[in-house]
Coordinates of C-alpha atoms in Angstrom, one line a residue:
M46 CA 4.7 -30.2 0.2
T47 CA 1.4 -32.3 0.5
N48 CA 0.8 -30.7 4.0
N49 CA 1.7 -27.2 2.9
M50 CA -0.6 -27.7 0.1
T51 CA -3.2 -29.0 2.2
E52 CA -3.4 -25.8 4.3
K53 CA -3.5 -23.6 1.5
Q54 CA -6.4 -25.6 0.1
A55 CA -7.9 -25.4 3.4
R56 CA -7.6 -21.6 3.5
V57 CA -9.2 -21.2 -0.1
L58 CA -12.2 -23.7 1.2
A59 CA -12.6 -21.2 4.5
L60 CA -12.6 -18.2 1.9
E61 CA -15.0 -19.9 0.0
H62 CA -17.3 -20.9 2.9
Q63 CA -17.1 -17.2 4.3
I64 CA -18.2 -15.9 0.9
K65 CA -21.2 -18.2 0.8
R66 CA -22.2 -16.9 4.1
L67 CA -21.7 -13.2 3.3
Q68 CA -24.0 -13.7 0.2
K69 CA -26.7 -15.3 2.3
R70 CA -26.3 -12.6 4.7
I71 CA -26.6 -9.9 1.9
A72 CA -29.6 -11.5 0.4
I73 CA -31.5 -11.3 3.7
L74 CA -30.4 -7.6 4.1
D75 CA -31.6 -6.8 1.0
Q76 CA -35.2 -8.1 1.4
K77 CA -35.2 -6.1 4.8
S78 CA -33.8 -2.9 2.8
N79 CA -36.8 -3.4 0.1
R80 CA -39.4 -3.9 2.9
I81 CA -38.3 -0.9 4.8
G82 CA -38.0 1.3 1.7
W83 CA -41.5 0.3 0.6
A84 CA -42.7 0.8 4.2
R85 CA -41.0 4.5 4.2
V86 CA -43.2 5.3 1.0
A87 CA -46.4 3.9 2.4
I88 CA -45.4 6.0 5.9
F89 CA -45.0 9.2 3.9
F90 CA -48.4 8.8 1.6
L91 CA -50.4 7.3 4.2
G92 CA -49.3 10.2 6.6
A93 CA -49.8 12.7 4.2
L94 CA -53.4 11.6 3.6
L95 CA -54.3 11.3 7.5
S96 CA -53.3 14.8 7.8
L97 CA -55.2 16.2 5.2
L98 CA -58.3 14.4 6.4
A99 CA -57.2 15.7 9.8
Y100 CA -57.1 19.2 8.5
F101 CA -60.8 18.8 6.8
L102 CA -62.0 17.0 10.1
A103 CA -60.2 19.3 12.9
G104 CA -58.3 22.0 11.4
W105 CA -55.1 23.3 11.2
W106 CA -53.9 21.9 14.8
L107 CA -54.8 18.2 13.9
L108 CA -53.0 18.8 10.6
T109 CA -49.8 19.9 12.5
M110 CA -50.1 16.9 14.8
G111 CA -50.6 14.4 12.1
A112 CA -47.4 15.8 10.3
V113 CA -45.2 15.6 13.0
V114 CA -46.4 12.1 14.0
T115 CA -45.7 11.5 10.3
L116 CA -42.3 12.9 10.0
T117 CA -41.4 11.4 13.5
I118 CA -42.1 7.9 12.3
F119 CA -40.7 8.4 9.0
S120 CA -37.3 9.6 10.3
F121 CA -37.2 6.8 12.8
V122 CA -37.7 4.2 9.9
A123 CA -35.4 6.0 7.7
Y124 CA -32.6 5.8 10.3
F125 CA -33.0 2.1 10.6
H126 CA -33.3 1.9 6.8
G127 CA -29.8 3.8 6.5
R128 CA -28.4 1.1 9.1
I129 CA -29.3 -1.6 7.1
N130 CA -28.2 -0.1 3.9
R131 CA -24.7 0.7 5.5
S132 CA -24.7 -2.9 6.8
I133 CA -25.1 -4.1 3.0
T134 CA -22.4 -1.8 2.0
R135 CA -19.9 -3.5 4.9
H136 CA -20.7 -6.8 3.8
K137 CA -20.2 -6.3 0.1
I138 CA -17.0 -5.0 0.6
W139 CA -15.9 -7.9 3.2
M140 CA -17.0 -10.2 0.4
Q141 CA -15.0 -8.4 -2.3
I142 CA -12.0 -9.0 0.1
K143 CA -12.3 -12.4 0.4
S144 CA -13.2 -12.9 -3.1
T145 CA -9.6 -10.8 -4.0
H146 CA -7.9 -13.4 -1.6
I147 CA -9.1 -16.2 -3.6
A148 CA -8.0 -14.5 -6.7
R149 CA -4.4 -14.0 -5.4
I150 CA -4.2 -17.4 -4.3
N151 CA -5.2 -18.6 -7.8
L152 CA -3.4 -16.1 -9.7
E153 CA -6.6 -14.8 -11.2
W154 CA -5.4 -11.8 -12.6
D155 CA -8.5 -10.4 -14.1
S156 CA -10.1 -10.4 -10.4
I157 CA -6.9 -8.5 -8.8
P158 CA -7.3 -5.0 -8.6
T159 CA -5.1 -3.1 -11.5
E160 CA -2.7 -0.2 -10.5
P161 CA -3.0 2.6 -13.5
F162 CA -1.0 4.8 -11.3
T163 CA 2.2 2.6 -11.1
D164 CA 5.0 3.9 -13.3
I165 CA 8.0 1.6 -14.4
P166 CA 11.3 3.3 -13.2
V167 CA 13.7 4.1 -15.9
N168 CA 16.9 2.2 -15.7
H169 CA 16.1 0.6 -12.5
P170 CA 18.6 -2.4 -11.9
F171 CA 15.8 -5.1 -12.0
A172 CA 12.2 -3.9 -11.9
T173 CA 11.2 -5.1 -15.5
D174 CA 13.7 -8.0 -15.6
L175 CA 11.9 -9.4 -12.7
D176 CA 8.4 -8.7 -13.3
I177 CA 8.3 -6.6 -10.0
I178 CA 5.6 -4.1 -11.5
G179 CA 3.6 -4.1 -14.2
K180 CA 0.3 -5.8 -15.2
H181 CA 1.1 -9.3 -14.2
S182 CA 3.6 -8.3 -11.7
L183 CA 4.7 -9.2 -8.0
H184 CA 3.5 -6.0 -6.7
R185 CA 0.2 -6.1 -8.2
L186 CA -0.2 -9.8 -7.0
I187 CA 0.7 -8.4 -3.4
N188 CA -0.4 -5.1 -3.2
T189 CA -4.0 -4.7 -1.0
A190 CA -3.2 -0.8 -0.3
V191 CA -6.3 1.0 -1.1
L192 CA -4.4 4.6 -1.4
S193 CA -1.4 5.1 -3.8
E194 CA 1.1 6.2 -0.9
G195 CA 0.7 2.9 0.8
S196 CA 1.3 1.1 -2.5
Q197 CA 3.9 3.2 -3.4
R198 CA 5.7 2.4 0.0
L199 CA 5.2 -1.5 -0.9
Q200 CA 6.8 -0.7 -4.3
E201 CA 9.7 1.2 -2.9
W202 CA 10.7 -2.0 -0.7
L203 CA 10.2 -4.4 -3.5
L204 CA 12.5 -2.3 -5.9
N205 CA 15.2 -1.1 -2.9
T206 CA 18.7 -1.2 -4.2
T207 CA 20.5 -1.0 -1.0
P208 CA 19.0 -3.4 1.5
D209 CA 19.4 -2.7 5.1
L210 CA 19.5 -5.6 7.8
Q211 CA 17.9 -3.7 10.6
V212 CA 15.0 -2.3 8.8
I213 CA 14.4 -5.8 6.9
R214 CA 14.6 -7.7 10.5
Q215 CA 12.0 -5.1 11.9
R216 CA 9.8 -5.7 9.0
Q217 CA 9.9 -9.3 9.4
A218 CA 9.2 -9.1 12.9
L219 CA 5.8 -7.0 12.4
I220 CA 4.9 -9.6 9.6
R221 CA 5.2 -12.3 11.7
E222 CA 2.8 -10.7 14.2
L223 CA 0.7 -9.6 11.4
T224 CA 0.2 -12.6 9.5
P225 CA -2.3 -14.5 11.8
L226 CA -4.2 -11.5 12.4
T227 CA -6.7 -11.7 9.6
I228 CA -9.7 -10.1 11.0
F229 CA -7.4 -6.9 11.9
R230 CA -5.8 -6.8 8.4
D231 CA -9.4 -7.3 6.6
K232 CA -11.1 -4.8 8.9
L233 CA -8.4 -2.2 8.5
L234 CA -8.7 -2.9 4.7
M235 CA -12.3 -2.4 4.9
K236 CA -12.4 0.8 6.7
S237 CA -9.7 2.1 4.4
L238 CA -12.1 1.2 1.6
L239 CA -14.8 2.7 3.1
S240 CA -13.2 6.2 3.7
S241 CA -11.7 6.3 0.2
K242 CA -15.3 6.3 -1.3
N243 CA -15.4 10.0 0.2
M244 CA -11.7 11.2 -1.0
S245 CA -9.6 10.5 -4.2
R246 CA -7.3 7.7 -4.3
T247 CA -4.3 9.7 -3.8
W248 CA -6.4 11.8 -0.9
E249 CA -4.1 14.5 -2.0
Q250 CA -2.0 14.4 1.0
K251 CA 0.6 16.8 0.1
N252 CA -2.0 19.5 -0.5
V253 CA -3.6 18.5 2.7
L254 CA -0.2 19.0 4.7
N255 CA 1.0 22.1 2.4
W256 CA -2.1 23.9 3.6
L257 CA -1.9 22.9 7.0
K258 CA 1.4 24.4 7.3
V259 CA 0.4 27.5 5.7
Q260 CA -2.5 28.1 7.7
T261 CA -0.2 27.4 10.9
S262 CA 2.4 29.8 9.7
T263 CA 0.5 33.1 10.3
K264 CA 0.8 35.1 13.6
S265 CA -0.9 33.9 16.7
L266 CA -4.5 35.3 17.4
L267 CA -3.7 35.3 21.3
P268 CA -3.0 39.4 21.1
L269 CA -6.0 39.7 19.0
L270 CA -8.2 37.4 21.4
I271 CA -7.1 39.4 24.7
I272 CA -8.2 42.8 22.8
S273 CA -11.4 41.5 21.8
L274 CA -12.1 40.3 25.3
T275 CA -11.1 43.7 26.7
L276 CA -13.3 45.4 24.4
S277 CA -16.2 43.1 25.4
V278 CA -15.3 43.7 29.1
L279 CA -15.3 47.5 28.7
T280 CA -18.5 47.5 26.6
I281 CA -20.7 45.3 29.2
T282 CA -19.2 47.2 32.2
L283 CA -19.9 50.8 31.0
F284 CA -23.6 49.5 29.7
L285 CA -23.9 48.7 33.5
L286 CA -22.8 51.6 34.8
N287 CA -25.1 53.8 32.6
L288 CA -27.7 51.5 33.6
L289 CA -26.9 51.6 37.2
Q290 CA -25.2 54.8 37.8
H291 CA -26.4 57.1 35.1
I292 CA -23.1 57.7 33.6
P293 CA -23.1 58.8 30.0
Q294 CA -23.7 56.5 27.4
Y295 CA -19.9 55.7 26.5
W296 CA -20.8 51.9 26.2
V297 CA -22.5 52.8 22.7
M298 CA -19.0 54.4 21.6
M299 CA -17.1 51.2 22.9
L300 CA -20.0 48.8 21.1
L301 CA -19.1 50.5 17.8
L302 CA -15.5 50.4 18.2
T303 CA -16.0 46.5 19.1
I304 CA -17.9 46.2 15.6
L305 CA -15.0 47.9 13.9
F306 CA -12.6 45.8 15.2
L307 CA -14.4 42.6 14.1
F308 CA -14.5 43.8 10.7
V309 CA -11.0 45.4 10.6
T310 CA -9.3 42.1 12.0
K311 CA -11.5 39.5 9.6
N312 CA -8.4 38.7 7.7
Q313 CA -6.4 37.7 10.5
R314 CA -9.2 35.5 12.0
G315 CA -9.7 34.1 8.5
D316 CA -12.8 32.1 7.1
L317 CA -13.4 30.1 10.4
F318 CA -16.6 28.5 8.9
E319 CA -15.0 27.6 5.6
E320 CA -11.6 26.4 7.1
A321 CA -13.2 24.5 10.1
Y322 CA -15.6 22.5 8.0
Q323 CA -13.0 21.7 5.2
L324 CA -10.4 20.4 7.9
R325 CA -13.1 18.7 9.6
D326 CA -14.6 16.8 6.4
R327 CA -10.9 16.0 5.3
F328 CA -10.0 14.8 8.7
A329 CA -13.3 12.9 9.2
Q330 CA -12.4 10.9 6.1
L331 CA -9.8 9.2 8.0
S332 CA -11.5 8.9 11.5
L333 CA -12.8 5.2 10.6
I334 CA -9.0 4.4 10.1
F335 CA -7.6 6.3 12.9
E336 CA -10.1 5.5 15.5
Y337 CA -9.9 1.6 14.8
L338 CA -6.1 1.7 15.3
E339 CA -6.7 3.9 18.7
T340 CA -9.1 1.2 20.0
Y341 CA -7.6 -2.0 18.8
R342 CA -6.5 -4.1 21.5
Y343 CA -2.9 -5.1 20.7
G344 CA -2.3 -7.7 23.2
K345 CA 0.8 -9.5 22.8
N346 CA 1.7 -8.2 19.7
Q347 CA 4.4 -5.9 21.0
H348 CA 6.0 -4.6 17.8
L349 CA 2.8 -3.8 16.2
K350 CA 1.7 -2.0 19.5
A351 CA 4.8 -0.1 19.3
L352 CA 4.4 1.0 15.8
C353 CA 0.7 2.2 16.2
E354 CA 1.7 3.9 19.8
P355 CA 0.9 7.6 18.4
F356 CA -2.5 6.5 18.0
H357 CA -3.0 5.2 21.6
M358 CA -0.3 6.6 24.0
D359 CA -1.5 10.3 24.4
H360 CA -5.2 10.4 25.3
E361 CA -5.2 14.2 24.9
H362 CA -3.7 14.0 21.2
R363 CA -5.5 11.0 19.7
P364 CA -7.2 11.4 16.3
S365 CA -10.7 11.0 17.8
S366 CA -10.0 13.8 20.3
L367 CA -8.6 16.3 18.0
L368 CA -11.4 15.6 15.5
K369 CA -14.1 16.1 18.4
K370 CA -12.1 19.6 19.0
I371 CA -12.3 20.5 15.2
A372 CA -15.9 19.8 14.7
R373 CA -17.1 21.7 17.8
V374 CA -15.1 24.6 16.2
A375 CA -16.9 23.9 13.0
S376 CA -20.4 23.9 15.1
A377 CA -19.4 27.4 16.6
S378 CA -18.3 28.8 13.3
T379 CA -22.0 28.5 12.0
L380 CA -23.1 31.3 13.8
Q381 CA -21.4 33.3 11.1
K382 CA -24.4 32.5 8.9
N383 CA -26.5 34.9 10.9
L384 CA -25.0 37.9 10.8
L385 CA -27.0 39.7 13.5
L386 CA -26.8 37.4 16.0
W387 CA -23.1 36.9 15.3
I388 CA -22.4 40.7 16.2
I389 CA -24.4 40.3 19.1
V390 CA -22.6 37.4 20.7
N391 CA -19.3 38.7 19.6
V392 CA -19.8 42.1 20.8
L393 CA -20.8 40.5 24.1
V394 CA -17.9 37.9 24.2
P395 CA -14.8 37.4 22.0
W396 CA -16.7 34.0 20.2
D397 CA -14.9 34.4 16.9
F398 CA -11.5 35.2 18.3
Y399 CA -11.5 32.4 20.9
F400 CA -12.4 29.8 18.5
A401 CA -10.2 31.1 15.7
F402 CA -7.6 31.0 18.6
R403 CA -8.1 27.3 19.6
F404 CA -8.5 26.2 15.9
Q405 CA -5.1 27.6 15.3
Q406 CA -3.7 25.6 18.0
Y407 CA -5.6 22.5 16.6
K408 CA -3.9 23.1 13.3
S409 CA -0.6 23.2 14.9
Q410 CA -0.9 20.1 16.7
L411 CA -2.0 18.7 13.2
V412 CA 0.8 19.6 11.3
S413 CA 3.1 17.9 13.7
L414 CA 0.8 14.8 14.1
L415 CA -0.8 14.1 10.9
P416 CA 2.4 13.2 9.1
V417 CA 3.0 10.7 11.7
W418 CA -0.3 9.2 11.6
L419 CA -0.2 9.0 8.0
H420 CA 3.2 7.4 7.9
I421 CA 1.9 4.7 10.3
W422 CA -1.0 4.0 8.2
F423 CA 0.9 3.8 4.8
E424 CA 3.5 1.6 6.7
L425 CA 0.6 -0.6 7.9
E426 CA -0.8 -0.8 4.3
A427 CA 2.4 -2.2 2.9
L428 CA 3.2 -4.5 5.9
N429 CA -0.4 -5.7 5.6
S430 CA 0.0 -6.5 1.9
L431 CA 3.2 -8.6 2.6
A432 CA 1.6 -10.3 6.0
N433 CA -1.5 -11.2 3.7
F434 CA 0.7 -12.6 1.0
A435 CA 2.5 -14.7 3.6
Y436 CA -1.1 -15.9 5.1
L437 CA -2.7 -16.8 1.4
N438 CA 0.9 -19.0 1.0
P439 CA 1.4 -20.7 4.1
E440 CA 4.1 -22.7 2.3
Y441 CA 6.4 -19.7 1.9
I442 CA 8.9 -18.7 4.7
L443 CA 10.4 -15.5 6.0
P444 CA 14.3 -15.8 4.8
D445 CA 17.3 -15.7 7.2
I446 CA 19.6 -12.7 6.0
F447 CA 22.7 -11.8 7.2
H448 CA 25.3 -9.2 6.5
C449 CA 28.5 -10.8 5.4
Q450 CA 31.5 -8.5 6.0
N451 CA 34.1 -11.1 4.7
Q452 CA 34.0 -14.3 2.5
N453 CA 34.7 -16.5 5.7
E454 CA 32.0 -15.4 7.8
H455 CA 29.3 -17.8 6.4
A456 CA 29.9 -21.1 4.3
F457 CA 27.3 -20.1 2.1
P458 CA 26.4 -16.2 1.0
F459 CA 23.5 -17.9 -0.7
R460 CA 21.4 -21.1 -0.1
A461 CA 17.7 -22.1 -1.0
W462 CA 15.7 -25.1 -1.0
G463 CA 12.7 -26.1 -2.6
L464 CA 12.8 -22.2 -4.4
G465 CA 10.0 -21.7 -6.6
H466 CA 8.6 -18.7 -8.6
P467 CA 5.6 -16.8 -6.9
L468 CA 3.8 -16.0 -10.1
I469 CA 3.7 -19.3 -11.6
H470 CA 0.6 -21.3 -10.5
T471 CA 1.3 -23.9 -7.9
Y472 CA 0.3 -27.1 -10.0
Q473 CA 2.8 -25.7 -12.9
K474 CA 5.5 -24.9 -10.5
V475 CA 8.9 -26.7 -10.1
V476 CA 11.1 -26.1 -7.3
N477 CA 14.9 -26.7 -7.1
D478 CA 17.4 -26.4 -4.5
F479 CA 20.5 -24.1 -5.4
S480 CA 23.1 -22.6 -3.2
I481 CA 26.6 -20.5 -4.2
P482 CA 29.1 -21.6 -1.3
K483 CA 31.3 -18.2 -1.5
Q484 CA 31.2 -14.6 -3.1
G485 CA 33.1 -14.2 -6.2
E486 CA 31.7 -17.3 -7.7
I487 CA 29.9 -17.0 -11.0
D488 CA 27.6 -20.1 -12.3
I489 CA 27.0 -20.7 -15.4
I490 CA 23.5 -22.2 -16.7
T491 CA 23.2 -24.2 -20.0
G492 CA 20.2 -25.9 -21.4
S493 CA 18.0 -26.1 -24.5
N494 CA 15.4 -23.4 -25.8
M495 CA 12.4 -23.2 -23.2
S496 CA 14.2 -25.8 -20.7
G497 CA 14.0 -22.9 -18.0
K498 CA 17.0 -21.1 -17.9
S499 CA 15.4 -17.5 -17.7
T500 CA 12.4 -18.8 -15.3
F501 CA 15.2 -19.9 -12.9
L502 CA 17.0 -16.6 -12.9
R503 CA 13.9 -14.7 -12.4
T504 CA 13.1 -17.3 -9.7
V505 CA 16.4 -16.2 -7.7
G506 CA 16.0 -12.7 -8.6
I507 CA 12.4 -12.3 -7.4
N508 CA 12.7 -14.0 -4.1
L509 CA 15.8 -11.9 -3.3
S510 CA 13.9 -8.9 -4.0
L511 CA 10.6 -10.1 -1.6
A512 CA 13.4 -11.2 0.8
Y513 CA 15.1 -7.6 1.1
A514 CA 11.5 -6.0 1.3
G515 CA 10.9 -7.9 4.6
G516 CA 8.6 -10.2 3.1
P517 CA 8.3 -14.0 2.7
V518 CA 9.6 -16.2 0.1
N519 CA 8.7 -19.0 -2.1
A520 CA 11.1 -21.4 -0.6
N521 CA 11.5 -24.2 2.3
L522 CA 14.7 -22.5 3.2
F523 CA 16.4 -19.3 2.3
Q524 CA 19.5 -17.9 3.5
T525 CA 21.2 -15.0 1.9
S526 CA 23.7 -12.3 2.7
L527 CA 22.9 -8.6 1.8
F528 CA 23.6 -7.9 -2.0
R529 CA 22.4 -5.3 -4.5
I530 CA 20.5 -7.0 -7.2
F531 CA 21.4 -6.2 -10.9
T532 CA 20.1 -8.1 -13.9
C533 CA 20.5 -8.1 -17.8
I534 CA 17.5 -10.2 -18.9
R535 CA 15.3 -7.9 -21.0
M536 CA 16.4 -5.4 -23.4
N537 CA 12.8 -4.4 -24.8
D538 CA 13.3 -0.8 -24.7
S539 CA 16.6 -0.8 -26.9
V540 CA 14.5 -0.1 -30.1
T541 CA 12.6 2.7 -28.6
E542 CA 15.5 4.6 -27.2
G543 CA 17.3 4.3 -30.7
Y544 CA 19.8 1.5 -30.1
S545 CA 20.4 -1.8 -31.4
Y546 CA 19.5 -4.4 -29.2
F547 CA 23.2 -5.5 -28.9
Y548 CA 24.2 -2.2 -27.9
A549 CA 21.7 -1.6 -25.4
E550 CA 22.7 -4.9 -23.9
V551 CA 26.6 -4.0 -23.9
K552 CA 25.4 -0.3 -21.9
R553 CA 23.4 -2.5 -19.7
L554 CA 26.7 -5.1 -19.0
R555 CA 29.1 -1.9 -18.6
K556 CA 26.6 -0.8 -15.8
L557 CA 26.9 -3.9 -14.1
L558 CA 30.7 -3.6 -14.2
T559 CA 30.7 0.0 -12.8
E560 CA 28.4 -0.9 -10.0
D561 CA 30.7 -3.9 -8.9
E562 CA 33.7 -1.7 -8.9
S563 CA 32.0 0.8 -6.8
D564 CA 32.9 1.6 -3.3
N565 CA 29.5 0.4 -2.1
N566 CA 30.3 -2.3 0.9
I567 CA 27.3 -4.5 -0.3
A568 CA 28.0 -7.0 -2.8
L569 CA 26.5 -7.5 -6.2
F570 CA 24.0 -10.2 -7.0
F571 CA 23.8 -10.4 -10.7
L572 CA 21.7 -12.1 -13.1
I573 CA 22.5 -12.3 -17.0
D574 CA 20.2 -13.9 -19.6
E575 CA 21.9 -15.3 -22.9
I576 CA 24.8 -13.1 -22.6
F577 CA 25.6 -11.3 -25.9
K578 CA 23.2 -12.8 -27.8
G579 CA 23.0 -9.7 -30.2
T580 CA 26.1 -10.6 -32.0
N581 CA 27.6 -13.5 -34.1
N582 CA 29.1 -16.8 -32.3
R583 CA 32.6 -16.4 -32.6
E584 CA 32.2 -12.5 -31.1
R585 CA 30.0 -13.7 -28.7
R586 CA 32.3 -16.3 -27.3
I587 CA 35.3 -14.1 -27.0
G588 CA 33.2 -11.4 -25.4
S589 CA 31.5 -13.7 -23.0
E590 CA 34.7 -15.3 -21.8
S591 CA 36.4 -12.0 -21.3
Y592 CA 33.5 -10.4 -19.1
I593 CA 33.1 -13.3 -17.1
S594 CA 36.8 -13.6 -16.6
A595 CA 36.4 -10.0 -15.4
L596 CA 33.8 -10.5 -13.0
V597 CA 34.9 -13.9 -11.4
G598 CA 36.1 -13.8 -7.8
K599 CA 35.3 -9.9 -7.5
K600 CA 32.8 -8.5 -4.9
C601 CA 29.9 -10.3 -6.4
I602 CA 28.5 -13.6 -7.4
G603 CA 26.0 -14.2 -10.1
L604 CA 24.4 -16.6 -12.5
I605 CA 24.4 -16.4 -16.3
S606 CA 22.8 -18.4 -18.7
T607 CA 23.8 -18.8 -22.2
H608 CA 23.4 -21.4 -25.2
D609 CA 27.3 -21.3 -26.0
L610 CA 28.5 -24.7 -24.9
E611 CA 31.8 -23.4 -25.3
L612 CA 31.8 -21.3 -22.2
V613 CA 31.3 -24.4 -19.8
T614 CA 34.9 -24.8 -20.6
L615 CA 35.8 -21.8 -18.3
E616 CA 35.2 -24.1 -15.3
Q617 CA 38.5 -25.7 -16.1
N618 CA 40.3 -22.9 -16.0
L619 CA 38.7 -20.5 -13.3
P620 CA 38.1 -22.1 -10.0
D621 CA 35.1 -19.7 -9.0
I622 CA 33.1 -21.1 -12.2
R623 CA 30.7 -23.7 -11.7
N624 CA 28.2 -25.3 -14.3
Y625 CA 24.6 -26.2 -14.1
H626 CA 22.2 -27.0 -16.8
F627 CA 18.5 -27.8 -17.6
K628 CA 17.8 -30.7 -20.1
E629 CA 14.8 -31.8 -22.0
D630 CA 13.6 -35.2 -23.7
V631 CA 11.4 -36.2 -26.6
L632 CA 8.6 -38.4 -26.0
N633 CA 6.4 -39.5 -28.8
G634 CA 7.5 -36.8 -31.0
Q635 CA 7.0 -34.2 -28.0
M636 CA 9.5 -32.0 -26.2
V637 CA 9.2 -32.6 -22.6
F638 CA 11.0 -30.5 -20.1
D639 CA 11.3 -31.5 -16.3
Y640 CA 12.5 -27.9 -15.2
I641 CA 14.9 -29.4 -12.7
L642 CA 18.5 -27.8 -12.4
R643 CA 21.2 -30.2 -12.5
E644 CA 25.1 -29.9 -12.0
G645 CA 27.4 -30.0 -15.0
P646 CA 27.2 -28.8 -18.6
C647 CA 24.0 -29.5 -20.7
P648 CA 24.5 -32.5 -22.7
T649 CA 22.1 -31.9 -25.2
T650 CA 20.7 -29.0 -27.6
N651 CA 17.1 -28.7 -29.2
A652 CA 16.8 -26.1 -31.7
L653 CA 16.9 -28.2 -34.6
K654 CA 14.3 -30.5 -33.2
I655 CA 12.2 -28.0 -32.5
M656 CA 12.4 -26.6 -36.0
Q657 CA 12.2 -30.3 -37.4
M658 CA 8.8 -30.8 -35.2
E659 CA 7.6 -27.7 -36.6
G660 CA 8.0 -28.5 -40.1
L661 CA 10.9 -26.5 -41.1
P662 CA 13.4 -27.4 -43.6
I663 CA 16.2 -29.2 -42.1
D664 CA 19.3 -30.7 -43.7
A665 CA 19.6 -34.1 -43.1
K666 CA 23.6 -34.0 -43.2
G667 CA 23.7 -31.4 -40.8
F668 CA 21.3 -32.8 -38.2
K669 CA 21.9 -35.5 -35.5
D670 CA 19.3 -36.9 -33.4
K671 CA 20.4 -36.4 -29.9

């Protein structure tokens, strides 16, 4: 553990050193920016003064020359001033990225970006119980996605209820390649942040794609292009014949017919100027990201290269190539701003029809290509989040996951060494070794209040969620079969839904039984905290024994924590029951917990001790100091 901690600390120190260097660089650039800013002001006023002086001395020609020289120098300085300011922006974003990395390592929640757009799924089998999403959640700790689509994809992975082994292994292969690529990940994040300054957080992806589909569903402009070309050729031909052969001025009639055709077919061509500029601007917002993925040298990272293949495979249909073509259409469409010139040019050549036809072709290409590019980008955002999480926590590992078709395939459907909770500070974290040797086994965990039972259940569950998302887990060894996770830990919504706490718990446990009895070929891994704690001791014991007996030996494995020490006797009658416990000690009048999981039932209880230590009245006859 010492080596891993040293490696983690070394990464924190490296990040802090990078931040200091960036701060110095930003300070230097700020000084340059201020100097050039004052220089621009001086150039403007000095140039204006000298130009006026030249006017009085030599007249308009020297004034004009002075103004041209002043504007040229001013523009040149303004260009370099803009470059420096853009460099400052990039340096500040880069420093923000590094600072957030440190915050994620140290669990400094105030410095980790919030996610107001994340909704908690209703009736999800484990989302709330395991702190997968929320204010202080696994998703918020991991998520580095800039747009909501990438963040949503990561959330879907973490909350997946039917894990797929092939998908998990593909993600693991990509995360292995992405984890050491810190510059690639951070640069992509920086370019995403720069792009996001000019777009909404959601980017209106569906609106853009729907707009493209509507636009491309119109009829082809090729027939109109041919007619327009024919009219232009006839107009020019008749004009030349009139000029050279002195035939009647039929070209005037053809000219009027061409102009009439231009105005009649305006709706079919659409508003080329508005549409071209709108698409160019929306597409240009993504150009920083897409061009980076186009030009990046993937080297030996074959899985990453294969994922990003649509960006660099076909030169003709690369994002940068299409963007340039759309930009040309947008530039050509500016001719519409000059009505007289627009009519003259369109009479001579089918200008609008040609560019409208080409624009239609580009939009058709985008309809098929843009969803693929966006999918890869959002996939990369989710993958980079998990890879960044792995890099910032070098003691974590990628788990070994397998699909167990029957009980004899693998000796242990679940086994973990050095298992810890990723949302607990390193200096507070206690890790445990734990394994379940066969399917159908249920482990009962007993222990005193605050001894660590609930935290251990969440530790197992949150690492399973990470594992099935394809990410790293907080363990030294982690081997597991595919399971559907189901939890019954928090019942906070019982009052708001109009149920008593106990009835809400009963409904939840009934749902667990239904899931276990379903035809799904993936077994269930359930985690139940303080079973039936909403009722009296006698009924709780009877209900718990009956419920556990109904689950044991079935297509599931699970952990149940309880205060009822009577339940530990089930191990004597049911061979697939095992007992574990957490214990505590009292030192100098203070309760001390080591949070170590031990085999066997808990030998002590501490409720009365806690009451006594807090000064509550305790009947001495009923209290025995353990």
